[in-house]
């Protein structure tokens, strides 16, 4: 599944950005850090100077107050004006970064994605334009749905190919953070936040939910697969397809179990009756995903069997209940899920 051209970027290091907005943030962070370092060094130097220049002259001397100086307008002016100037420089650097990132014009062929945070996974809708609304703004509707693993095309400086993310939450506050791709942005209930990614190298990038959201916050992992345009188009075309019904008798039995135990109340498989609500990840192309439980374990037979027996073994505190399936049913549902390529 992983080719040499598609390295795993497990190193979540914000000091080695590989995306345009992450680079912009990185550069301004370096400027701000250098200014703070200069202030720190000046303060430490002055402190050391005073300590060594005016040592104690004995216990008697320590009891007296040192001479007090009042009313030096030069000193007062200096310690008022210099910090103001430093603050103005810091404000300018920050504002420029914010404007650079928030007001970026997105090109025509930008990939638009809506991500909805849930305890403890990510619902991902790829969007497509659907005419314009009354205000002349493009209306976006869902093209296809997936979960947890965000696939996006790689960009380049000559030919920018950004992905615009629309971030929402179904329950509590989460935060989307892939350090090498952008700063963190919160997903807030009843409020849409936005961010964009413009990755300059292919690979699988690792990230985390960055806002405490409950027992499995630490296992609300993020995986961003940055692919070549060709690979991305191929992946997207497959995600748009309806799953093909398998004829394997074990998988067919698993499909029945899936409905019998109302797995379908929480998980949607396109073509299945509409669920009451999306509580759990869309499983239409479940077998095409590399991980289970939002990055908690690799999506292989062994882990999937374990998940079917009791999801709390791999992810304690996950909101999916133990469905109390028999061992035969566990194997049948596993076989069924593995047909959902
Ligand atoms: Cu979601 Cu922390």
Coordinates of C-alpha atoms and ligand atoms in Angstrom, one line a residue:
X1 CA 0.0 0.0 0.0
X2 CA 2.9 2.4 0.8
X3 CA 5.1 3.1 -2.2
X4 CA 8.6 4.6 -1.9
X5 CA 7.1 7.8 -3.3
X6 CA 4.6 7.9 -0.4
X7 CA 6.6 8.1 2.8
X8 CA 5.0 7.9 6.2
X9 CA 5.5 11.3 7.9
X10 CA 5.1 10.2 11.5
X11 CA 7.4 13.0 12.6
X12 CA 4.8 15.6 13.7
X13 CA 7.4 18.4 13.7
X14 CA 6.1 21.9 13.2
X15 CA 9.6 23.1 12.7
X16 CA 9.8 21.2 9.4
X17 CA 6.7 22.5 7.5
X18 CA 5.8 20.8 4.2
X19 CA 2.8 22.9 3.3
X20 CA 2.4 26.6 2.4
X21 CA 0.3 27.8 5.4
X22 CA 2.6 25.8 7.7
X23 CA 5.6 27.6 6.2
X24 CA 4.0 31.0 6.6
X25 CA 3.3 30.3 10.3
X26 CA 6.8 28.8 10.8
X27 CA 8.5 31.8 9.4
X28 CA 6.6 34.3 11.6
X29 CA 7.2 32.0 14.6
X30 CA 10.9 32.2 14.0
X31 CA 10.8 36.0 13.7
X32 CA 8.8 36.2 17.0
X33 CA 11.1 33.7 18.7
X34 CA 14.2 35.6 17.7
X35 CA 12.8 38.9 19.0
X36 CA 11.9 37.2 22.3
X37 CA 15.3 35.6 22.5
X38 CA 17.0 39.1 22.0
X39 CA 14.8 40.5 24.9
X40 CA 15.7 37.5 27.1
X41 CA 19.4 37.9 26.4
X42 CA 19.3 41.6 27.2
X43 CA 17.4 41.0 30.5
X44 CA 19.8 38.2 31.5
X45 CA 22.8 40.3 30.6
X46 CA 21.5 43.3 32.7
X47 CA 20.7 41.0 35.6
X48 CA 24.1 39.4 35.6
X49 CA 25.7 42.8 35.3
X50 CA 23.9 44.1 38.3
X51 CA 24.6 41.0 40.4
X52 CA 28.4 41.1 39.7
X53 CA 28.8 44.9 39.6
X54 CA 27.1 45.6 42.9
X55 CA 27.9 42.7 45.2
X56 CA 26.8 42.7 48.9
X57 CA 29.3 44.5 51.1
X58 CA 28.4 42.5 54.2
X59 CA 25.4 41.9 56.6
X60 CA 25.2 45.5 57.6
X61 CA 24.9 46.7 54.1
X62 CA 22.1 44.2 53.3
X63 CA 19.9 45.8 56.0
X64 CA 19.9 49.2 54.3
X65 CA 17.9 50.1 51.3
X66 CA 20.0 51.0 48.3
X67 CA 19.9 54.6 47.1
X68 CA 16.5 55.3 45.3
X69 CA 16.5 57.3 42.1
X70 CA 13.4 59.2 41.1
X71 CA 12.4 61.2 38.1
X72 CA 14.8 60.2 35.3
X73 CA 12.7 61.1 32.3
X74 CA 15.3 59.5 29.9
X75 CA 15.0 56.1 31.6
X76 CA 11.2 56.3 31.9
X77 CA 10.9 57.3 28.2
X78 CA 13.3 54.5 27.2
X79 CA 11.4 51.7 29.0
X80 CA 8.1 53.0 27.7
X81 CA 9.0 53.6 24.1
X82 CA 11.2 50.5 23.4
X83 CA 8.6 48.0 24.6
X84 CA 5.9 49.8 22.5
X85 CA 8.1 49.6 19.4
X86 CA 8.8 45.9 20.0
X87 CA 5.1 45.2 20.5
X88 CA 4.2 47.1 17.3
X89 CA 6.8 45.0 15.4
X90 CA 5.2 41.8 16.9
X91 CA 1.7 43.0 16.0
X92 CA 2.7 43.7 12.4
X93 CA 4.4 40.3 12.0
X94 CA 1.3 38.5 13.4
X95 CA -1.3 40.5 11.5
X96 CA 0.6 39.9 8.2
X97 CA 0.6 36.2 8.9
X98 CA -3.1 36.1 9.8
X99 CA -4.0 38.1 6.6
X100 CA -1.7 36.0 4.5
X101 CA -3.5 32.8 5.6
X102 CA -7.1 33.9 6.1
X103 CA -7.5 36.1 3.0
X104 CA -5.7 33.7 0.6
X105 CA -7.6 33.6 -2.7
X106 CA -8.3 29.9 -3.5
X107 CA -7.9 29.0 -7.1
X108 CA -10.8 27.5 -9.2
X109 CA -9.7 23.9 -8.9
X110 CA -9.4 23.9 -5.1
X111 CA -10.5 20.7 -3.4
X112 CA -13.3 21.5 -1.0
X113 CA -13.8 19.3 2.1
X114 CA -16.1 19.5 5.1
X115 CA -14.8 17.8 8.2
X116 CA -17.1 17.2 11.2
X117 CA -15.5 16.2 14.5
X118 CA -17.2 13.5 16.6
X119 CA -16.2 11.8 19.8
X120 CA -13.7 10.3 18.7
X121 CA -13.5 10.3 15.0
X122 CA -13.6 12.5 11.9
X123 CA -16.5 12.6 9.4
X124 CA -15.2 13.7 6.0
X125 CA -17.4 15.1 3.2
X126 CA -15.9 15.9 -0.2
X127 CA -17.9 18.7 -1.7
X128 CA -18.9 19.7 -5.2
X129 CA -20.5 22.9 -6.5
X130 CA -24.2 22.9 -7.0
X131 CA -25.2 26.2 -8.6
X132 CA -25.3 29.5 -6.7
X133 CA -27.5 30.7 -3.9
X134 CA -29.6 33.9 -3.7
X135 CA -26.4 36.0 -2.9
X136 CA -24.6 34.7 -5.9
X137 CA -22.3 32.5 -3.8
X138 CA -21.4 28.9 -4.9
X139 CA -23.5 26.3 -3.1
X140 CA -21.6 23.2 -2.0
X141 CA -23.1 19.8 -1.7
X142 CA -21.7 16.5 -0.6
X143 CA -20.0 14.5 -3.5
X144 CA -19.0 11.5 -1.3
X145 CA -18.4 10.7 2.3
X146 CA -15.5 9.0 4.1
X147 CA -14.0 9.1 7.6
X148 CA -10.8 9.7 9.4
X149 CA -8.3 9.5 6.5
X150 CA -8.2 12.7 4.5
X151 CA -6.9 12.2 1.0
X152 CA -5.7 15.3 -0.8
X153 CA -3.7 16.1 -4.0
X154 CA -0.1 17.3 -3.7
X155 CA 0.5 20.9 -4.6
X156 CA 3.6 22.7 -6.0
X157 CA 4.8 26.3 -6.0
X158 CA 4.3 26.6 -9.8
X159 CA 0.9 25.1 -9.8
X160 CA -0.8 25.6 -6.4
X161 CA -3.5 22.9 -5.7
X162 CA -4.8 23.8 -2.2
X163 CA -7.5 22.0 -0.3
X164 CA -10.0 24.2 1.6
X165 CA -11.3 22.6 4.8
X166 CA -14.6 23.6 6.4
X167 CA -14.5 22.5 10.1
X168 CA -17.6 21.7 12.2
X169 CA -18.4 19.7 15.3
X170 CA -21.3 17.3 16.1
X171 CA -20.7 17.4 19.8
X172 CA -17.9 19.1 21.7
X173 CA -14.9 21.2 20.7
X174 CA -12.2 19.3 18.8
X175 CA -9.2 20.7 17.1
X176 CA -7.7 19.7 13.7
X177 CA -3.9 19.7 13.8
X178 CA -1.4 18.2 11.4
X179 CA 1.7 20.1 12.4
X180 CA 3.6 19.8 9.1
X181 CA 0.5 21.0 7.1
X182 CA -1.0 23.9 9.1
X183 CA -1.5 25.3 12.5
X184 CA -4.4 23.9 14.6
X185 CA -8.0 25.1 14.1
X186 CA -10.8 24.2 16.5
X187 CA -14.0 22.5 15.4
X188 CA -16.8 24.2 17.3
X189 CA -20.4 23.2 17.7
X190 CA -22.8 25.5 15.7
X191 CA -19.9 27.4 14.1
X192 CA -17.9 26.8 11.0
X193 CA -14.2 27.4 11.0
X194 CA -12.0 27.3 7.9
X195 CA -8.4 26.3 7.1
X196 CA -6.5 25.3 4.0
X197 CA -3.7 22.9 3.3
X198 CA -1.2 23.1 0.4
X199 CA 1.2 20.2 0.8
X200 CA 4.4 20.3 -1.1
X201 CA 5.3 16.6 -0.7
X202 CA 3.4 13.4 -1.0
X203 CA 3.1 11.0 1.9
X204 CA 1.0 10.1 4.9
X205 CA 1.0 12.9 7.5
X206 CA 0.2 12.3 11.1
X207 CA -1.8 14.6 13.4
X208 CA -4.0 14.6 16.4
X209 CA -7.1 16.1 17.8
X210 CA -5.6 19.0 19.7
X211 CA -8.4 19.9 22.1
X212 CA -9.4 17.7 25.0
X213 CA -12.8 16.1 24.0
X214 CA -13.2 13.1 26.3
X215 CA -11.8 9.7 27.2
X216 CA -10.5 8.9 23.8
X217 CA -9.2 12.3 22.8
X218 CA -5.7 11.0 22.6
X219 CA -6.8 8.4 20.2
X220 CA -8.6 10.7 17.9
X221 CA -5.9 10.6 15.4
X222 CA -5.6 12.3 12.1
X223 CA -4.1 10.8 8.9
X224 CA -3.7 13.0 5.8
X225 CA -2.7 11.1 2.6
X226 CA -1.1 13.5 0.2
X227 CA -1.2 11.9 -3.2
X228 CA -0.2 12.8 -6.8
X229 CA -3.1 14.2 -8.7
X230 CA -3.5 11.0 -10.6
X231 CA -3.6 8.8 -7.5
X232 CA -6.0 11.2 -5.8
X233 CA -8.4 11.2 -8.8
X234 CA -8.3 7.4 -8.9
X235 CA -9.0 7.2 -5.1
X236 CA -11.9 9.8 -5.4
X237 CA -13.4 7.9 -8.4
X238 CA -13.5 4.7 -6.3
X239 CA -15.0 6.5 -3.3
X240 CA -17.9 7.8 -5.5
X241 CA -18.8 4.3 -6.6
X242 CA -21.5 2.2 -4.9
X243 CA -20.0 -0.8 -3.1
X244 CA -20.4 -4.0 -5.1
X245 CA -22.4 -6.7 -3.2
X246 CA -20.2 -9.7 -2.6
X247 CA -21.4 -13.2 -3.4
X248 CA -19.2 -14.9 -0.8
X249 CA -21.6 -16.7 1.5
X250 CA -19.8 -15.6 4.7
X251 CA -19.8 -12.0 3.6
X252 CA -23.5 -12.2 2.7
X253 CA -24.3 -13.6 6.1
X254 CA -22.2 -10.8 7.6
X255 CA -24.3 -8.3 5.7
X256 CA -27.4 -9.8 7.3
X257 CA -25.9 -9.6 10.7
X258 CA -25.0 -6.0 10.1
X259 CA -28.7 -5.2 9.6
X260 CA -30.0 -7.6 12.2
X261 CA -28.0 -6.0 15.1
X262 CA -28.8 -2.5 13.8
X263 CA -25.1 -1.6 13.1
X264 CA -26.9 0.4 10.4
X265 CA -28.4 2.8 13.0
X266 CA -25.0 4.3 13.4
X267 CA -23.0 3.4 10.3
X268 CA -24.0 4.2 6.8
X269 CA -23.1 2.1 3.8
X270 CA -24.2 3.9 0.7
X271 CA -27.2 2.2 -0.8
X272 CA -28.4 1.0 2.6
X273 CA -31.5 2.6 4.2
X274 CA -30.8 6.0 5.6
X275 CA -29.6 5.8 9.2
X276 CA -31.3 7.8 11.9
X277 CA -28.2 9.9 12.2
X278 CA -24.6 9.5 11.5
X279 CA -23.2 8.5 14.9
X280 CA -20.4 6.3 13.6
X281 CA -18.1 6.5 10.5
X282 CA -19.4 5.9 7.0
X283 CA -18.4 2.4 6.0
X284 CA -19.1 2.5 2.3
X285 CA -15.5 2.0 1.4
X286 CA -14.3 0.9 4.8
X287 CA -11.8 -1.7 3.4
X288 CA -10.0 1.0 1.4
X289 CA -8.9 2.6 4.7
X290 CA -5.6 1.8 6.2
X291 CA -6.6 2.3 9.9
X292 CA -9.4 1.4 12.3
X293 CA -10.9 3.5 15.0
X294 CA -9.6 6.8 13.7
X295 CA -6.0 5.7 13.5
X296 CA -5.9 3.5 16.6
X297 CA -4.9 0.2 14.8
X298 CA -4.1 -1.0 11.3
X299 CA -7.1 -2.2 9.3
X300 CA -6.1 -5.8 9.1
X301 CA -8.1 -9.0 9.8
X302 CA -6.6 -9.6 13.2
X303 CA -7.5 -6.1 14.4
X304 CA -10.9 -6.1 12.8
X305 CA -11.8 -9.4 14.5
X306 CA -10.8 -7.9 17.8
X307 CA -12.8 -4.7 17.1
X308 CA -15.9 -6.8 16.3
X309 CA -15.5 -8.9 19.4
X310 CA -15.2 -5.7 21.6
X311 CA -14.1 -2.3 20.2
X312 CA -13.1 -1.3 23.8
X313 CA -10.1 -3.6 23.6
X314 CA -8.4 -1.5 21.0
X315 CA -10.0 1.8 21.9
X316 CA -11.3 1.9 25.6
X317 CA -14.1 4.4 26.0
X318 CA -15.1 4.5 22.3
X319 CA -18.8 5.2 21.9
X320 CA -19.4 2.1 19.8
X321 CA -20.9 -0.5 22.2
X322 CA -19.8 -4.1 22.4
X323 CA -22.4 -5.7 20.1
X324 CA -22.1 -9.1 21.9
X325 CA -21.7 -11.0 18.6
X326 CA -21.0 -14.7 18.6
X327 CA -17.6 -15.8 17.2
X328 CA -19.3 -16.9 14.0
X329 CA -21.1 -13.5 13.6
X330 CA -17.8 -11.7 14.3
X331 CA -16.2 -13.6 11.4
X332 CA -19.1 -13.0 9.1
X333 CA -19.3 -9.2 9.8
X334 CA -15.5 -9.0 9.4
X335 CA -15.7 -10.8 6.0
X336 CA -18.5 -8.5 5.0
X337 CA -16.7 -5.3 6.0
X338 CA -13.6 -6.5 4.1
X339 CA -15.6 -6.6 0.9
X340 CA -16.3 -2.8 1.1
X341 CA -13.4 -1.8 -1.0
Ligands
LIG1 CU1 -11.5 15.4 19.6 CU2 -9.9 15.8 21.3

